[in-house]
């Protein structure tokens, strides 16, 4: 089954990549994806292709939010864990990255949620 990352602009097919890694900078998450393939050219010679792509997402708005209680490192680690679970699950096909980041960076406080219901 094909899997995709959706970043509120485009769908990026990630099920074809051989290596996906998560890193962070001071205020951004970088998802590095790598696709390796061996193909034959028109002369029947084996050629090695490498597609390397960095998907960088600025999280400064989430880090400056007063409701955010996590560092960029914590957000990156939790996002990577969510992504691994997503890739292993058979029912989800689209990883909506900013929905996940928002849930990780600004979790709902049960007490404030209870106050909304009163």
XYZ file of N, CA and C in Angstrom:
354
model
N 0.837 -1.165 0.000
C 0.000 0.000 0.000
C 0.892 1.242 0.000
N 0.533 2.219 -0.805
C 1.292 3.462 -0.866
C 1.004 4.329 0.350
N 2.047 4.981 0.843
C 1.944 5.871 2.001
C 2.438 7.251 1.586
N 1.814 8.283 2.163
C 2.123 9.653 1.790
C 2.285 10.538 3.023
N 3.095 11.596 2.873
C 3.139 12.689 3.846
C 2.391 13.845 3.199
N 1.483 14.453 3.953
C 0.787 15.647 3.474
C 1.218 16.817 4.342
N 1.737 17.863 3.715
C 2.254 19.015 4.469
C 1.425 20.279 4.243
N 0.142 20.116 4.010
C -0.811 21.201 3.747
C -0.604 21.850 2.383
N 0.309 21.345 1.596
C 0.535 21.860 0.241
C 0.520 20.746 -0.800
N 1.166 19.647 -0.471
C 1.288 18.571 -1.450
C 1.388 17.214 -0.761
N 1.062 16.187 -1.530
C 1.247 14.811 -1.074
C 2.607 14.335 -1.556
N 3.371 13.778 -0.654
C 4.693 13.263 -0.993
C 4.669 11.765 -0.733
N 4.874 10.989 -1.768
C 4.835 9.534 -1.642
C 6.102 9.059 -0.943
N 5.938 8.480 0.234
C 7.100 8.062 1.025
C 7.294 6.554 1.049
N 6.342 5.811 0.560
C 6.470 4.353 0.620
C 7.534 3.821 -0.332
N 7.994 4.632 -1.264
C 9.017 4.201 -2.219
C 10.443 4.453 -1.753
N 10.613 5.179 -0.669
C 11.959 5.536 -0.227
C 12.589 4.416 0.592
N 13.904 4.317 0.495
C 14.647 3.276 1.197
C 15.091 3.706 2.587
N 15.283 5.000 2.767
C 15.733 5.492 4.068
C 15.030 6.814 4.355
N 14.477 6.925 5.552
C 13.835 8.154 6.001
C 14.352 8.436 7.401
N 14.904 9.638 7.598
C 15.417 9.983 8.927
C 14.935 11.374 9.326
N 14.825 11.574 10.620
C 14.340 12.829 11.184
C 15.476 13.505 11.939
N 15.694 14.775 11.658
C 16.654 15.581 12.405
C 16.003 16.931 12.690
N 16.657 17.702 13.526
C 16.109 19.025 13.830
C 17.226 20.047 13.890
N 16.853 21.282 13.630
C 17.741 22.415 13.817
C 17.162 23.215 14.976
N 17.553 24.446 15.075
C 17.089 25.281 16.181
C 15.566 25.435 16.202
N 14.948 25.570 15.028
C 13.504 25.779 14.982
C 12.812 25.043 13.831
N 13.471 24.036 13.276
C 12.900 23.297 12.147
C 13.084 21.800 12.315
N 12.168 21.070 11.698
C 12.302 19.618 11.576
C 12.687 19.336 10.134
N 13.658 18.467 9.962
C 14.091 18.079 8.625
C 13.884 16.575 8.489
N 13.113 16.204 7.478
C 12.911 14.791 7.170
C 13.754 14.511 5.931
N 14.758 13.674 6.103
C 15.655 13.331 5.006
C 15.197 12.001 4.420
N 14.950 12.003 3.118
C 14.513 10.779 2.451
C 15.518 10.420 1.365
N 15.730 9.131 1.210
C 16.714 8.636 0.253
C 16.120 7.451 -0.499
N 16.249 7.492 -1.804
C 15.790 6.402 -2.664
C 16.987 5.879 -3.434
N 17.242 4.610 -3.296
C 18.329 3.958 -4.026
C 17.717 3.003 -5.038
N 18.253 3.018 -6.219
C 17.737 2.070 -7.209
C 18.844 1.646 -8.159
N 18.735 0.444 -8.600
C 19.639 -0.094 -9.611
C 18.822 -0.315 -10.871
N 19.236 0.323 -11.923
C 18.529 0.194 -13.193
C 19.538 -0.096 -14.294
N 19.022 -0.573 -15.386
C 19.895 -0.816 -16.537
C 19.645 0.268 -17.577
N 20.731 0.741 -18.154
C 20.589 1.741 -19.211
C 20.332 1.049 -20.548
N 20.302 1.839 -21.614
C 19.980 1.263 -22.929
C 21.051 0.308 -23.444
N 22.239 0.348 -22.837
C 23.316 -0.573 -23.220
C 23.364 -1.787 -22.303
N 22.337 -1.943 -21.512
C 22.199 -3.057 -20.574
C 23.274 -3.052 -19.481
N 23.781 -1.875 -19.183
C 24.740 -1.708 -18.086
C 23.972 -1.295 -16.835
N 24.379 -1.846 -15.724
C 23.740 -1.516 -14.457
C 24.186 -0.133 -13.993
N 23.214 0.722 -13.702
C 23.535 2.058 -13.192
C 22.888 2.224 -11.819
N 23.531 3.026 -11.024
C 23.076 3.251 -9.660
C 22.478 4.654 -9.578
N 21.227 4.739 -9.169
C 20.559 6.030 -9.020
C 20.316 6.315 -7.552
N 20.503 7.556 -7.205
C 20.251 7.971 -5.831
C 19.439 9.258 -5.862
N 18.308 9.249 -5.174
C 17.486 10.447 -5.044
C 17.508 10.826 -3.575
N 18.027 12.001 -3.300
C 18.154 12.484 -1.927
C 17.331 13.759 -1.813
N 16.470 13.820 -0.818
C 15.564 14.950 -0.677
C 15.420 15.297 0.795
N 15.471 16.570 1.101
C 15.244 17.032 2.467
C 13.941 17.818 2.509
N 13.039 17.379 3.361
C 11.785 18.094 3.586
C 11.956 18.866 4.882
N 11.968 20.187 4.790
C 12.214 20.999 5.981
C 10.953 21.770 6.342
N 10.585 21.693 7.624
C 9.380 22.354 8.115
C 9.734 23.257 9.286
N 9.399 24.529 9.150
C 9.679 25.528 10.180
C 8.639 25.400 11.294
N 9.109 25.215 12.510
C 8.213 25.049 13.655
C 8.300 26.210 14.638
N 8.848 27.330 14.214
C 9.023 28.450 15.140
C 7.695 28.919 15.725
N 6.617 28.871 14.950
C 5.308 29.282 15.472
C 4.858 28.366 16.605
N 5.130 27.072 16.479
C 4.751 26.125 17.533
C 5.638 26.274 18.760
N 6.906 26.569 18.545
C 7.842 26.686 19.663
C 7.613 27.959 20.467
N 7.107 29.004 19.810
C 6.842 30.275 20.489
C 5.449 30.325 21.107
N 4.604 29.360 20.782
C 3.242 29.314 21.317
C 3.297 29.109 22.826
N 2.518 29.890 23.551
C 2.534 29.794 25.019
C 1.993 28.458 25.524
N 1.204 27.769 24.706
C 0.667 26.464 25.104
C 1.643 25.321 24.844
N 2.691 25.595 24.086
C 3.672 24.561 23.777
C 4.618 24.368 24.953
N 4.793 23.127 25.333
C 5.648 22.836 26.490
C 6.803 21.907 26.112
N 7.044 21.743 24.809
C 8.068 20.793 24.377
C 9.143 21.474 23.554
N 10.327 20.914 23.626
C 11.453 21.422 22.838
C 11.383 20.841 21.428
N 12.166 21.413 20.535
C 12.223 20.917 19.161
C 12.704 19.471 19.130
N 13.619 19.124 20.007
C 14.130 17.748 20.070
C 13.022 16.777 20.477
N 12.227 17.151 21.478
C 11.122 16.288 21.917
C 10.071 16.142 20.825
N 9.765 17.236 20.154
C 8.781 17.188 19.065
C 9.289 16.284 17.946
N 10.570 16.409 17.596
C 11.159 15.587 16.533
C 11.101 14.106 16.891
N 11.466 13.770 18.112
C 11.450 12.365 18.543
C 10.034 11.795 18.527
N 9.066 12.562 19.025
C 7.684 12.073 19.041
C 7.110 11.977 17.635
N 7.468 12.933 16.767
C 6.995 12.885 15.387
C 7.568 11.670 14.668
N 8.832 11.371 14.911
C 9.454 10.190 14.307
C 8.748 8.914 14.775
N 8.429 8.848 16.049
C 7.713 7.684 16.585
C 6.328 7.563 15.951
N 5.625 8.687 15.806
C 4.314 8.676 15.140
C 4.444 8.206 13.700
N 5.509 8.642 13.030
C 5.715 8.272 11.637
C 5.999 6.779 11.496
N 6.806 6.235 12.376
C 7.094 4.794 12.348
C 5.801 4.007 12.562
N 4.993 4.433 13.517
C 3.704 3.771 13.751
C 2.805 3.880 12.527
N 2.820 5.035 11.877
C 2.042 5.244 10.660
C 2.494 4.292 9.554
N 3.796 4.172 9.358
C 4.306 3.298 8.302
C 3.982 1.833 8.582
N 3.937 1.457 9.852
C 3.634 0.078 10.222
C 2.141 -0.234 10.179
N 1.305 0.790 10.308
C -0.143 0.541 10.323
C -0.627 0.262 8.910
N -1.642 -0.552 8.814
C -2.132 -0.918 7.486
C -3.327 -0.075 7.052
N -3.959 0.641 7.972
C -5.176 1.356 7.614
C -4.948 2.813 7.209
N -3.973 3.481 7.762
C -3.715 4.876 7.414
C -2.847 4.963 6.170
N -3.182 5.915 5.291
C -2.388 6.093 4.074
C -1.720 7.455 3.999
N -2.274 8.443 4.726
C -1.742 9.805 4.646
C -1.321 10.276 6.029
N -0.065 10.677 6.142
C 0.497 11.210 7.381
C 0.405 12.729 7.290
N -0.566 13.301 7.980
C -0.775 14.753 7.955
C 0.167 15.372 8.975
N 1.306 15.800 8.477
C 2.413 16.170 9.349
C 2.086 17.325 10.287
N 1.404 18.358 9.808
C 1.141 19.492 10.689
C 0.053 19.187 11.712
N -0.873 18.300 11.397
C -1.843 17.854 12.412
C -1.116 17.128 13.536
N -0.174 16.269 13.159
C 0.601 15.523 14.166
C 1.472 16.468 14.993
N 2.127 17.416 14.325
C 2.989 18.363 15.041
C 2.171 19.185 16.027
N 1.001 19.630 15.591
C 0.155 20.430 16.483
C -0.274 19.629 17.708
N -0.636 18.371 17.513
C -1.027 17.524 18.651
C 0.147 17.273 19.594
N 1.333 17.132 19.029
C 2.521 16.880 19.850
C 2.957 18.150 20.579
N 3.022 19.257 19.853
C 3.558 20.501 20.413
C 2.611 21.163 21.403
N 1.318 21.078 21.150
C 0.345 21.725 22.031
C -0.726 20.719 22.444
N -0.358 19.812 23.318
C -1.336 18.806 23.748
C -2.468 19.456 24.539
N -3.631 18.832 24.481
C -4.788 19.340 25.216
C -4.621 19.009 26.684
N -4.717 20.036 27.501
C -4.658 19.859 28.948
C -6.025 19.351 29.414
N -6.091 18.189 30.066
C -7.389 17.638 30.480
C -8.176 18.581 31.393
N -7.486 19.334 32.238
C -8.189 20.250 33.137
C -8.805 21.418 32.378
N -8.087 21.975 31.420
C -8.653 23.082 30.648
C -9.780 22.584 29.751
N -9.665 21.359 29.254
C -10.737 20.781 28.450
C -11.982 20.575 29.304
N -11.800 20.118 30.542
C -12.929 19.920 31.450
C -13.599 21.252 31.761
N -12.824 22.326 31.872
C -13.391 23.650 32.133
C -14.236 24.138 30.966
N -13.893 23.741 29.750
C -14.689 24.116 28.586
C -16.057 23.452 28.609
N -16.128 22.276 29.184
C -17.387 21.537 29.234
C -18.330 22.056 30.309
N -17.785 22.768 31.287
C -18.610 23.262 32.407
C -19.360 24.498 32.005
